[in-house]
């Protein structure tokens, strides 16, 4: 029995959060979209700390790299080094196309790296691809978990 | 024990022409010789101030405390070899011409003295030559100083220019890089506005939104192109032997879609190995081939890439059968953002050739084009040949 | 001239599944640089550039490894473990494609660092579609890491 599917968006740009959420709803994403604005919030959320006590671990994390407080790399490292969290797929979603950022993300254990396109249509396509692959094609590790 | 030697003016001798003040340091122990030198120099037209020393210590002390224009030294002194004054001058980093004034020595020694750094050699029984020798030495020193000043000035200007260039490049890079993010917001949200409200407000509003979206999109591509231009030539990589066949293959790999859609046929054969930054060269071929495909006429694009050796460089030709370029524009097209057509005729911001030129010039080459309107174009550029390689 | 570029390494011991996968990828023009190995040992040799694959370079890894779990010689989980624990190969995207329904394989796979986990559909058509989606996502949407490479921007 599947619990409600949940995606966590981590991005400091509210415009991008809105854009991604909008594209997900156009793609008829039926799960819940949670958003946080900086790395520290992301880590608190994922560990169920403070105001996020009791929050469930998301099925998929979509993570920008350049964040205030703790940046995306720190969040990624935190997730992938934690035995309880490491199986959660993390998709880096960033405007950076620098080879160093891409390689660095994989080295920290990112599952996937998708470039945020500058064009709206391409952006919509990118979000749709992420949604289609991770929620309709791949199997996610959390699904069979009972509450 | 030294004092400025003053000699009473000899009123019978009028200096032939005034050569102005002259400050001399004389290394000499014989009073008669001192007198002779002094008189000869005044007779030669110099307004003379002369100090006399006999030992190395005195010499060193003098050159440290006063400034002299010329040093005259006797070769044979009881305590010291006059020529060794050259060493003192060198140690004190003083560039003062030294003229040996001495009794007869063999020819061998004269040459030896010049080799060791003496400017000239005047025999004591030929002292009449001394003024001329001094003049010569002073002139040569003056020329030397001028040349050095010119070199220093040039070096300073070059460094300033390099620094200014670096700052400009940095600025262009940072500006275009940082501009992308806000532009992305403007472009995305004007488009979202368009999608949401097109047809729901009045016609004016539709038009305004359309112009805003169009402007935003164009700004985006402009900034991306500026960034690409600013990056061109900044790629890491050292100059090394570069196989141009591989370079062309890399370029072609990136043009697969355009090649497929146009049916373009590209031929290249046995291109040479050059000395260049191999991370930059594929971009040159990619832009040239890409242009040849883009600016095609009714015919299927046919592109030939060849190379010809000319002395120490290879001259590459990328020839196409496209729409050609009127000769009066053949220089302009390498200027950044220069276009010859409207955006509706052919897409693009006019940056490809500017990037090519930047890369080629940075790699020590030149780039130009020969063409006629309607008659295809041949783009040529040069790159240094790699020593030890013949045509591949 | 043969380039050493391999985009996809398909690790599959079932002939039928291999044929289907290749067919599906070819239809999407994704099969241009695909290499197939039939057991876990070969997969490791290929990725670590040793034995029969000693001429390959660790600087040019495939963009994607499609890894079956039930393999002869060395099984898929062990292959995954070795790839993901070696710094030279850990950044290579590995997608498990298996018919196994074991929950343990799913959790283990992700925990060991598999980039994704796909269950092979039983249905012929669905299988093809799944392979197509996998290929499109990992070769087009996803940015593969480039090691010491020159990333050229493709002409718009």
XYZ file of C-alpha atoms in Angstrom:
695
model
C 0.000 0.000 0.000
C 1.592 3.191 -1.100
C 1.683 6.154 1.141
C 1.151 9.440 -0.615
C 3.968 10.177 -3.029
C 5.918 13.188 -2.041
C 8.496 15.274 -3.788
C 10.737 17.762 -1.967
C 11.876 20.795 -3.946
C 14.873 22.622 -2.560
C 15.499 26.008 -4.177
C 16.150 29.502 -2.849
C 14.412 31.130 -5.801
C 10.664 31.264 -5.133
C 10.068 31.964 -8.804
C 11.734 28.660 -9.696
C 9.813 26.815 -6.985
C 6.572 28.202 -8.390
C 7.613 27.362 -11.916
C 8.496 23.783 -11.043
C 5.340 23.299 -9.014
C 3.291 24.736 -11.879
C 4.937 22.378 -14.373
C 4.357 19.402 -12.089
C 0.674 20.198 -11.840
C 0.447 20.574 -15.608
C 1.972 17.127 -15.796
C -0.797 15.959 -13.510
C 1.457 15.025 -10.675
C -0.831 13.486 -8.115
C 1.471 13.536 -5.122
C 2.398 16.218 -2.651
C 4.924 18.911 -3.400
C 6.910 20.203 -0.439
C 9.261 23.132 -0.819
C 12.087 24.568 1.262
C 14.208 27.638 0.547
C 17.635 26.880 1.900
C 19.978 24.072 2.774
C 19.488 24.247 6.516
C 15.708 23.948 6.126
C 16.193 21.012 3.782
C 18.334 19.143 6.284
C 15.918 19.909 9.149
C 13.025 18.665 7.036
C 14.763 15.459 6.024
C 15.752 14.660 9.593
C 12.354 15.578 10.986
C 13.819 18.251 13.230
C 12.140 21.188 14.916
C 9.039 22.338 13.117
C 9.425 19.408 10.729
C 9.067 16.768 13.433
C 7.107 13.838 12.052
C 7.622 14.833 8.430
C 7.902 11.848 6.161
C 10.981 11.325 4.059
C 10.136 12.303 0.469
C 10.180 9.840 -2.421
C 12.310 12.154 -4.497
C 14.433 15.209 -3.748
C 14.928 17.849 -6.433
C 17.836 19.965 -5.303
C 19.390 23.186 -6.536
C 23.107 23.683 -5.901
C 23.462 27.296 -4.919
C 21.523 27.805 -1.714
C 22.000 30.095 1.237
C 22.978 28.791 4.669
C 23.950 25.311 3.559
C 24.386 24.870 -0.156
C 23.110 21.993 -2.259
C 26.364 20.114 -2.023
C 26.142 20.076 1.776
C 22.560 18.810 1.628
C 23.552 16.130 -0.863
C 26.468 15.010 1.267
C 24.235 14.909 4.341
C 21.628 12.755 2.624
C 24.050 10.352 0.980
C 26.110 9.820 4.118
C 23.084 9.046 6.297
C 22.183 5.337 6.204
C 18.504 6.107 6.713
C 18.339 8.703 3.941
C 20.912 7.593 1.393
C 18.606 5.468 -0.678
C 16.398 8.491 -1.405
C 16.991 9.505 -5.014
C 18.344 13.035 -5.386
C 18.083 14.875 -8.681
C 20.269 17.952 -8.908
C 18.348 20.629 -10.810
C 20.644 23.571 -11.438
C 21.399 26.280 -13.974
C 25.056 25.403 -13.734
C 26.476 23.471 -16.641
C 29.992 23.569 -15.294
C 31.675 20.193 -15.663
C 33.088 20.631 -12.196
C 29.614 21.013 -10.673
C 28.259 18.045 -12.568
C 31.131 15.725 -11.715
C 31.219 16.988 -8.146
C 27.558 16.173 -7.673
C 27.991 12.621 -8.869
C 30.985 12.236 -6.602
C 28.806 13.187 -3.658
C 26.303 10.524 -4.720
C 23.699 12.441 -6.700
C 21.463 10.045 -8.617
C 20.905 12.384 -11.523
C 21.835 15.858 -12.762
C 19.466 17.906 -14.876
C 20.259 21.359 -16.208
C 17.644 24.037 -15.575
C 16.996 25.389 -19.054
C 16.674 29.113 -19.656
C 13.766 28.707 -22.001
C 10.300 28.196 -20.538
C 9.313 25.428 -22.904
C 12.549 23.564 -22.300
C 12.066 24.065 -18.571
C 8.593 22.534 -18.785
C 10.015 19.607 -20.755
C 12.765 19.061 -18.213
C 10.343 18.956 -15.299
C 8.057 16.637 -17.236
C 10.980 14.302 -18.007
C 11.942 14.181 -14.351
C 8.365 13.529 -13.331
C 7.733 10.893 -15.998
C 10.903 8.972 -15.340
C 10.978 8.947 -11.566
C 7.290 8.473 -10.943
C 6.115 6.436 -13.900
C 9.111 4.453 -15.025
C 11.499 3.871 -12.156
C 10.716 2.143 -8.897
C 11.337 4.220 -5.823
C 12.743 2.705 -2.660
C 10.124 4.003 -0.289
C 7.036 2.649 -1.887
C 6.440 -0.618 -0.107
C 7.084 0.892 3.301
C 4.295 0.527 5.794
C 3.499 3.346 8.143
C 94.442 63.361 -0.275
C 92.402 64.282 -3.230
C 90.999 67.589 -4.049
C 89.319 68.981 -7.041
C 92.084 69.918 -9.380
C 91.816 73.443 -10.560
C 93.867 74.727 -13.326
C 94.243 78.328 -14.197
C 92.537 79.228 -17.396
C 94.912 79.264 -20.247
C 93.743 82.367 -22.067
C 95.498 81.439 -25.283
C 93.349 78.471 -25.851
C 89.735 78.997 -26.595
C 87.585 75.873 -26.459
C 86.595 74.994 -30.038
C 82.986 74.431 -29.025
C 81.452 74.232 -25.551
C 80.576 70.715 -24.574
C 79.164 71.805 -21.297
C 79.943 70.579 -17.824
C 81.853 67.413 -17.358
C 82.335 65.604 -14.054
C 85.308 63.311 -14.185
C 86.806 60.865 -11.734
C 90.464 60.325 -12.525
C 92.444 57.375 -11.245
C 96.029 58.580 -11.451
C 98.974 59.037 -9.134
C 101.319 61.117 -11.283
C 100.740 64.855 -10.824
C 102.133 65.713 -14.221
C 99.736 63.330 -15.894
C 96.882 64.741 -13.871
C 97.731 68.188 -15.160
C 97.987 66.972 -18.740
C 94.617 65.247 -18.679
C 92.960 68.250 -17.110
C 94.417 70.624 -19.657
C 93.530 68.415 -22.586
C 89.940 68.148 -21.533
C 89.565 71.892 -21.077
C 91.249 72.460 -24.396
C 88.710 70.066 -25.838
C 85.939 72.388 -24.732
C 84.739 70.812 -21.493
C 83.775 72.811 -18.415
C 85.615 70.446 -16.157
C 85.115 69.313 -12.582
C 87.599 66.607 -11.788
C 88.298 64.457 -8.735
C 91.451 62.403 -8.453
C 91.979 59.137 -6.590
C 94.789 56.627 -6.353
C 93.430 53.610 -4.491
C 90.432 51.337 -4.670
C 89.160 52.570 -1.306
C 89.310 56.186 -2.393
C 87.658 55.305 -5.694
C 84.851 53.416 -4.029
C 84.252 56.217 -1.543
C 84.154 58.800 -4.300
C 81.724 56.984 -6.601
C 79.429 56.358 -3.689
C 79.270 59.965 -2.610
C 79.376 61.836 -5.923
C 78.077 61.317 -9.390
C 80.442 61.254 -12.330
C 79.898 61.146 -16.043
C 83.109 59.420 -16.944
C 85.983 57.618 -15.246
C 89.508 57.964 -16.588
C 91.931 55.395 -15.255
C 95.598 54.743 -15.530
C 96.425 51.144 -16.085
C 99.489 50.990 -13.873
C 99.260 52.313 -10.377
C 101.484 51.356 -7.466
C 98.621 50.047 -5.382
C 96.003 49.115 -7.872
C 95.277 48.097 -11.426
C 93.182 50.870 -12.825
C 91.110 48.482 -14.829
C 89.778 47.026 -11.638
C 87.767 50.187 -11.221
C 85.389 48.408 -13.580
C 84.679 45.838 -10.900
C 83.919 48.489 -8.350
C 81.555 50.189 -10.767
C 79.852 46.885 -11.455
C 79.462 46.105 -7.775
C 78.048 49.532 -7.098
C 75.757 49.028 -10.078
C 76.929 52.219 -11.674
C 76.830 52.458 -15.434
C 79.641 55.029 -15.907
C 81.851 54.783 -19.007
C 85.497 54.062 -18.195
C 88.300 55.167 -20.470
C 91.811 53.859 -19.902
C 94.441 56.550 -20.096
C 97.763 54.839 -20.024
C 101.284 54.417 -21.239
C 102.006 52.138 -24.108
C 100.814 48.589 -23.698
C 100.790 45.850 -26.243
C 97.847 45.636 -28.629
C 96.739 42.482 -26.961
C 96.178 44.284 -23.693
C 94.214 47.054 -25.370
C 91.730 44.620 -26.802
C 91.647 42.794 -23.483
C 90.738 46.016 -21.704
C 87.858 46.706 -24.074
C 86.672 43.150 -23.644
C 86.673 43.557 -19.916
C 84.432 46.542 -20.224
C 86.510 49.625 -20.797
C 84.838 51.908 -23.261
C 88.029 53.114 -24.890
C 91.784 53.351 -24.554
C 93.801 56.513 -24.983
C 97.595 56.565 -24.939
C 99.253 59.151 -22.772
C 101.408 60.342 -25.604
C 98.324 60.738 -27.763
C 96.229 62.676 -25.296
C 94.841 64.960 -27.980
C 92.443 62.164 -28.688
C 91.013 62.235 -25.198
C 88.220 64.796 -25.689
C 86.897 62.940 -28.697
C 87.038 59.658 -26.809
C 85.132 61.194 -23.922
C 82.528 62.678 -26.226
C 82.060 59.337 -27.888
C 81.682 57.560 -24.585
C 79.133 60.094 -23.333
C 77.134 59.807 -26.519
C 77.057 56.066 -26.389
C 75.906 56.176 -22.786
C 73.176 58.628 -23.701
C 71.935 56.376 -26.496
C 72.013 53.395 -24.215
C 69.971 55.206 -21.589
C 67.426 56.356 -24.141
C 67.000 52.883 -25.483
C 66.538 51.454 -22.020
C 63.972 54.115 -21.172
C 62.068 53.324 -24.329
C 62.112 49.622 -23.491
C 60.918 50.266 -19.953
C 58.131 52.540 -21.183
C 56.993 49.955 -23.661
C 57.068 47.204 -21.053
C 54.971 49.331 -18.726
C 52.453 50.106 -21.452
C 52.203 46.452 -22.420
C 51.595 45.452 -18.828
C 48.942 48.130 -18.432
C 47.239 47.014 -21.597
C 47.334 43.394 -20.502
C 45.852 44.312 -17.150
C 43.159 46.408 -18.749
C 42.324 43.553 -21.105
C 42.113 41.104 -18.263
C 39.784 43.385 -16.353
C 37.565 43.857 -19.374
C 37.386 40.137 -20.022
C 36.586 39.474 -16.411
C 33.884 42.115 -16.476
C 32.311 40.778 -19.664
C 32.328 37.289 -18.248
C 30.888 38.207 -14.880
C 28.302 40.544 -16.377
C 26.994 38.046 -18.861
C 27.113 35.229 -16.328
C 25.236 37.147 -13.654
C 22.756 38.572 -16.110
C 21.477 35.152 -17.064
C 19.594 34.471 -13.878
C 17.331 37.551 -13.772
C 16.857 37.267 -17.509
C 15.658 33.735 -17.095
C 13.034 34.965 -14.645
C 11.847 37.699 -16.947
C 11.690 35.397 -19.949
C 9.914 32.563 -18.131
C 7.328 34.700 -16.392
C 6.490 36.903 -19.349
C 5.828 33.697 -21.236
C 3.683 32.376 -18.408
C 1.788 35.658 -18.429
C 1.322 35.285 -22.161
C -0.011 31.775 -21.752
C -2.345 32.726 -18.959
C -3.749 35.949 -20.307
C -3.408 35.820 -24.088
C -6.807 36.589 -25.504
C -8.292 37.271 -22.083
C -7.281 40.941 -21.911
C -7.584 43.379 -24.793
C -5.612 43.385 -28.024
C -3.189 46.026 -26.801
C -2.309 43.878 -23.822
C -1.641 40.902 -26.103
C 0.682 43.025 -28.176
C 2.538 44.379 -25.141
C 2.989 40.917 -23.714
C 4.231 39.654 -27.054
C 6.867 42.399 -27.325
C 7.966 41.787 -23.742
C 8.361 38.053 -24.360
C 10.193 38.621 -27.615
C 12.549 41.131 -26.030
C 13.267 38.875 -23.099
C 14.055 35.892 -25.317
C 16.368 37.930 -27.493
C 18.156 39.282 -24.456
C 18.656 35.737 -23.275
C 20.342 34.576 -26.450
C 22.419 37.747 -26.620
C 23.719 37.234 -23.112
C 24.392 33.560 -23.781
C 26.334 34.499 -26.887
C 28.274 37.165 -25.027
C 29.159 34.591 -22.424
C 30.245 32.159 -25.127
C 32.379 34.837 -26.726
C 33.893 35.789 -23.435
C 34.630 32.153 -22.673
C 36.188 31.486 -26.055
C 39.887 31.469 -25.558
C 39.644 31.052 -21.819
C 39.473 27.295 -21.931
C 42.084 25.466 -19.947
C 44.573 23.638 -21.987
C 48.072 24.067 -23.151
C 49.421 24.545 -26.595
C 50.381 21.155 -27.936
C 50.400 19.025 -31.045
C 46.835 18.956 -32.286
C 45.519 16.589 -34.913
C 43.073 18.604 -37.018
C 41.334 15.505 -38.296
C 40.211 14.819 -34.735
C 39.235 18.452 -34.323
C 36.975 18.292 -37.360
C 35.457 15.019 -36.172
C 34.576 16.583 -32.825
C 32.965 19.533 -34.586
C 30.972 17.286 -36.880
C 29.774 15.228 -33.911
C 28.201 18.375 -32.491
C 26.482 19.251 -35.745
C 24.738 15.952 -36.315
C 21.230 17.376 -36.373
C 22.045 20.189 -38.793
C 24.007 17.841 -41.026
C 21.182 15.337 -41.124
C 18.509 17.914 -41.799
C 20.405 19.598 -44.611
C 21.987 16.524 -46.099
C 25.285 18.356 -45.944
C 28.357 16.615 -47.340
C 31.583 17.434 -45.632
C 34.909 16.269 -46.982
C 38.267 16.562 -45.325
C 41.327 14.552 -45.954
C 44.660 14.116 -44.231
C 44.529 17.345 -42.312
C 47.811 18.197 -40.613
C 48.996 18.327 -37.037
C 49.369 21.867 -35.732
C 50.587 23.532 -32.566
C 47.521 24.911 -30.813
C 45.276 24.723 -27.797
C 43.319 21.619 -28.710
C 40.389 22.462 -26.448
C 39.630 25.568 -28.517
C 40.110 24.407 -32.093
C 37.004 22.233 -32.489
C 34.892 25.357 -31.868
C 36.464 27.036 -34.886
C 35.602 24.177 -37.213
C 32.192 23.818 -35.639
C 31.320 27.471 -36.229
C 32.656 27.531 -39.785
C 30.962 24.293 -40.819
C 27.792 25.303 -38.981
C 27.718 28.609 -40.856
C 28.306 26.882 -44.165
C 25.274 24.718 -43.481
C 23.120 27.555 -42.143
C 23.810 29.977 -44.953
C 23.138 27.511 -47.702
C 21.300 28.463 -50.815
C 18.990 26.186 -52.759
C 21.773 23.622 -53.216
C 22.627 20.865 -50.787
C 25.586 22.110 -48.790
C 28.957 20.783 -49.915
C 31.850 21.676 -47.698
C 35.505 20.927 -48.346
C 38.169 21.336 -45.726
C 41.769 21.373 -46.933
C 45.130 22.565 -45.720
C 48.229 23.845 -47.438
C 51.660 24.321 -45.929
C 53.258 27.740 -46.136
C 56.619 27.980 -44.426
C 55.982 27.600 -40.699
C 52.236 27.524 -40.843
C 49.330 25.642 -42.312
C 46.685 27.555 -44.239
C 43.285 25.904 -43.787
C 40.417 26.409 -46.213
C 36.770 25.725 -45.445
C 34.982 26.108 -48.761
C 31.235 25.961 -49.258
C 28.665 26.365 -52.025
C 26.317 28.581 -50.029
C 24.912 32.055 -50.532
C 28.262 33.816 -50.447
C 29.186 37.221 -49.068
C 29.517 40.521 -50.953
C 33.219 41.515 -50.916
C 32.588 44.825 -49.134
C 31.362 42.937 -46.054
C 34.157 40.408 -45.892
C 35.923 42.284 -43.106
C 32.820 43.251 -41.129
C 31.498 39.774 -40.599
C 34.245 38.964 -38.087
C 33.044 41.737 -35.812
C 31.019 40.611 -32.828
C 27.255 40.855 -33.300
C 27.643 41.966 -36.896
C 24.978 40.401 -39.077
C 24.181 40.766 -42.745
C 20.634 39.465 -42.641
C 17.517 39.955 -40.598
C 16.598 37.498 -37.898
C 13.700 36.202 -39.898
C 15.984 35.332 -42.813
C 18.644 33.555 -40.809
C 18.767 32.982 -37.037
C 21.699 33.842 -34.836
C 23.317 36.824 -33.171
C 26.437 37.175 -35.246
C 28.924 35.752 -32.830
C 30.293 32.609 -34.460
C 32.917 34.308 -36.603
C 33.939 36.685 -33.832
C 34.643 33.644 -31.691
C 36.605 32.012 -34.526
C 38.733 35.075 -34.928
C 39.381 35.359 -31.214
C 40.494 31.751 -30.969
C 42.612 31.783 -34.126
C 44.382 34.988 -33.176
C 45.032 33.705 -29.702
C 46.651 30.650 -31.255
C 48.928 32.769 -33.400
C 47.005 32.728 -36.655
C 44.969 34.925 -38.962
C 41.529 34.378 -40.429
C 39.899 35.842 -43.553
C 37.387 35.018 -46.240
C 37.149 35.180 -49.988
C 33.693 35.129 -51.443
C 31.142 36.508 -53.829
C 27.458 36.937 -53.432
C 25.760 33.835 -54.732
C 29.047 32.119 -55.361
C 29.924 30.317 -52.169
C 32.583 31.264 -49.634
C 36.004 30.077 -48.680
C 37.052 30.812 -45.135
C 40.782 30.584 -44.558
C 42.819 30.613 -41.402
C 46.376 29.852 -40.390
C 47.818 27.900 -37.498
C 51.456 27.209 -36.623
C 52.828 23.936 -37.901
C 53.984 21.394 -35.362
C 57.700 20.777 -35.821
C 58.547 17.268 -36.845
C 55.173 16.523 -38.388
C 54.490 16.247 -42.054
C 51.016 16.150 -43.518
C 49.068 13.441 -41.707
C 38.117 5.322 -37.421
C 36.600 3.563 -34.472
C 36.108 5.859 -31.570
C 36.383 4.524 -28.082
C 33.170 6.258 -27.107
C 30.628 3.908 -25.622
C 27.427 5.593 -24.540
C 25.647 2.597 -23.030
C 27.021 -0.551 -21.453
C 24.274 -3.158 -21.393
C 24.918 -5.951 -18.906
C 22.433 -8.654 -19.731
C 22.678 -12.402 -19.884
C 19.243 -13.131 -21.335
C 19.359 -13.181 -25.132
C 15.693 -12.207 -25.448
C 15.946 -9.259 -23.118
C 19.112 -8.135 -24.822
C 17.516 -8.232 -28.259
C 14.461 -6.377 -27.071
C 16.494 -3.703 -25.352
C 18.739 -3.146 -28.364
C 15.738 -2.978 -30.629
C 14.002 -0.429 -28.430
C 17.118 1.726 -28.174
C 17.783 1.586 -31.903
C 14.315 2.859 -32.650
C 15.124 5.983 -30.673
C 18.559 6.323 -32.281
C 20.118 5.710 -28.910
C 21.950 2.532 -29.839
C 24.790 4.029 -31.859
C 27.437 3.414 -29.251
C 26.147 0.548 -27.211
C 28.254 -2.312 -25.936
C 26.891 -5.553 -24.535
C 28.476 -7.875 -22.001
C 26.881 -11.096 -20.812
C 28.170 -11.552 -17.296
C 29.265 -9.626 -14.200
C 32.955 -10.358 -14.629
C 33.025 -8.884 -18.121
C 31.082 -5.877 -16.890
C 33.744 -5.229 -14.257
C 36.591 -5.782 -16.702
C 35.000 -3.340 -19.112
C 34.438 -0.612 -16.565
C 37.798 -1.029 -14.853
C 39.565 -1.253 -18.213
C 41.356 -4.485 -17.597
C 41.875 -7.943 -19.130
C 40.167 -8.021 -22.517
C 39.352 -4.325 -22.162
C 42.781 -3.144 -21.089
C 42.913 -0.753 -24.026
C 39.903 1.212 -22.805
C 40.460 4.393 -20.880
C 39.046 5.164 -17.451
C 38.713 8.733 -18.673
C 36.023 7.743 -21.167
C 33.443 5.783 -19.231
C 30.029 5.015 -20.709
C 27.288 7.560 -20.077
C 25.038 4.828 -18.703
C 25.260 1.268 -17.448
C 22.099 -0.835 -17.680
C 22.655 -3.579 -15.174
C 20.714 -6.770 -14.787
C 20.939 -8.367 -11.355
C 20.865 -12.072 -12.150
C 24.178 -12.562 -13.882
C 26.615 -15.436 -14.202
C 30.112 -15.304 -12.706
C 29.605 -12.136 -10.674
C 26.077 -11.067 -9.788
C 24.632 -7.618 -10.358
C 24.674 -6.462 -6.746
C 28.339 -7.307 -6.451
C 29.086 -5.527 -9.711
C 27.219 -2.499 -8.390
C 29.054 -2.599 -5.097
C 32.439 -2.619 -6.803
C 31.596 0.142 -9.249
C 30.176 2.444 -6.603
C 32.912 1.924 -4.071
C 35.796 2.796 -6.384
C 36.449 6.508 -6.899
C 37.440 5.901 -10.501
C 34.058 4.483 -11.419
C 31.600 5.644 -8.770
C 30.338 8.564 -10.810
C 29.176 6.411 -13.729
C 25.359 6.362 -13.843
C 24.167 2.791 -13.180
C 20.535 1.888 -13.702
C 19.461 -1.516 -12.482
C 17.094 -3.250 -14.896
C 15.859 -6.454 -13.404
C 12.939 -8.817 -13.370
C 13.476 -9.353 -9.641
C 10.525 -8.364 -7.485
C 12.537 -8.627 -4.280
C 12.061 -5.664 -1.981
C 15.527 -6.324 -0.676
C 17.094 -5.862 -4.102
C 15.284 -2.559 -4.507
C 16.414 -1.122 -1.180
C 19.867 -2.632 -1.449
C 20.312 -1.308 -4.925
C 19.595 2.293 -4.014
C 21.552 2.017 -0.763
C 24.607 0.777 -2.606
C 24.408 3.780 -4.882
C 22.471 2.650 -7.925
C 21.307 5.756 -9.706
C 17.934 4.212 -10.413
C 16.041 0.936 -10.365
C 13.775 -0.343 -13.109
C 11.588 -3.392 -12.954
C 11.458 -5.106 -16.336
C 7.831 -5.295 -17.452
C 6.633 -8.728 -18.393
C 4.691 -7.359 -21.323
C 6.685 -7.160 -24.578
C 5.396 -3.729 -25.558
C 5.731 -2.238 -22.117
C 9.287 -3.535 -21.915
C 10.187 -1.748 -25.110
C 8.541 1.421 -23.919
C 10.328 1.263 -20.601
C 13.717 0.839 -22.254
C 12.943 3.782 -24.505
C 12.030 5.973 -21.540
C 15.128 4.904 -19.661
C 17.332 5.648 -22.637
C 15.766 9.029 -23.256
C 15.999 10.141 -19.641
C 19.586 9.025 -19.036
C 21.048 10.031 -22.366
C 19.096 13.172 -23.139
C 17.632 14.698 -20.003
C 20.329 13.659 -17.583
C 23.780 15.246 -17.730
C 26.391 12.536 -17.464
C 29.633 13.415 -15.700
C 32.580 14.191 -17.926
C 35.995 13.257 -16.611
C 38.911 15.398 -17.806
C 36.913 16.066 -20.873
C 36.093 18.998 -23.030
C 32.400 19.726 -22.925
C 31.525 21.429 -26.170
C 28.232 23.179 -26.451
C 26.202 21.652 -29.199
C 25.183 24.151 -31.823
C 21.688 25.413 -31.262
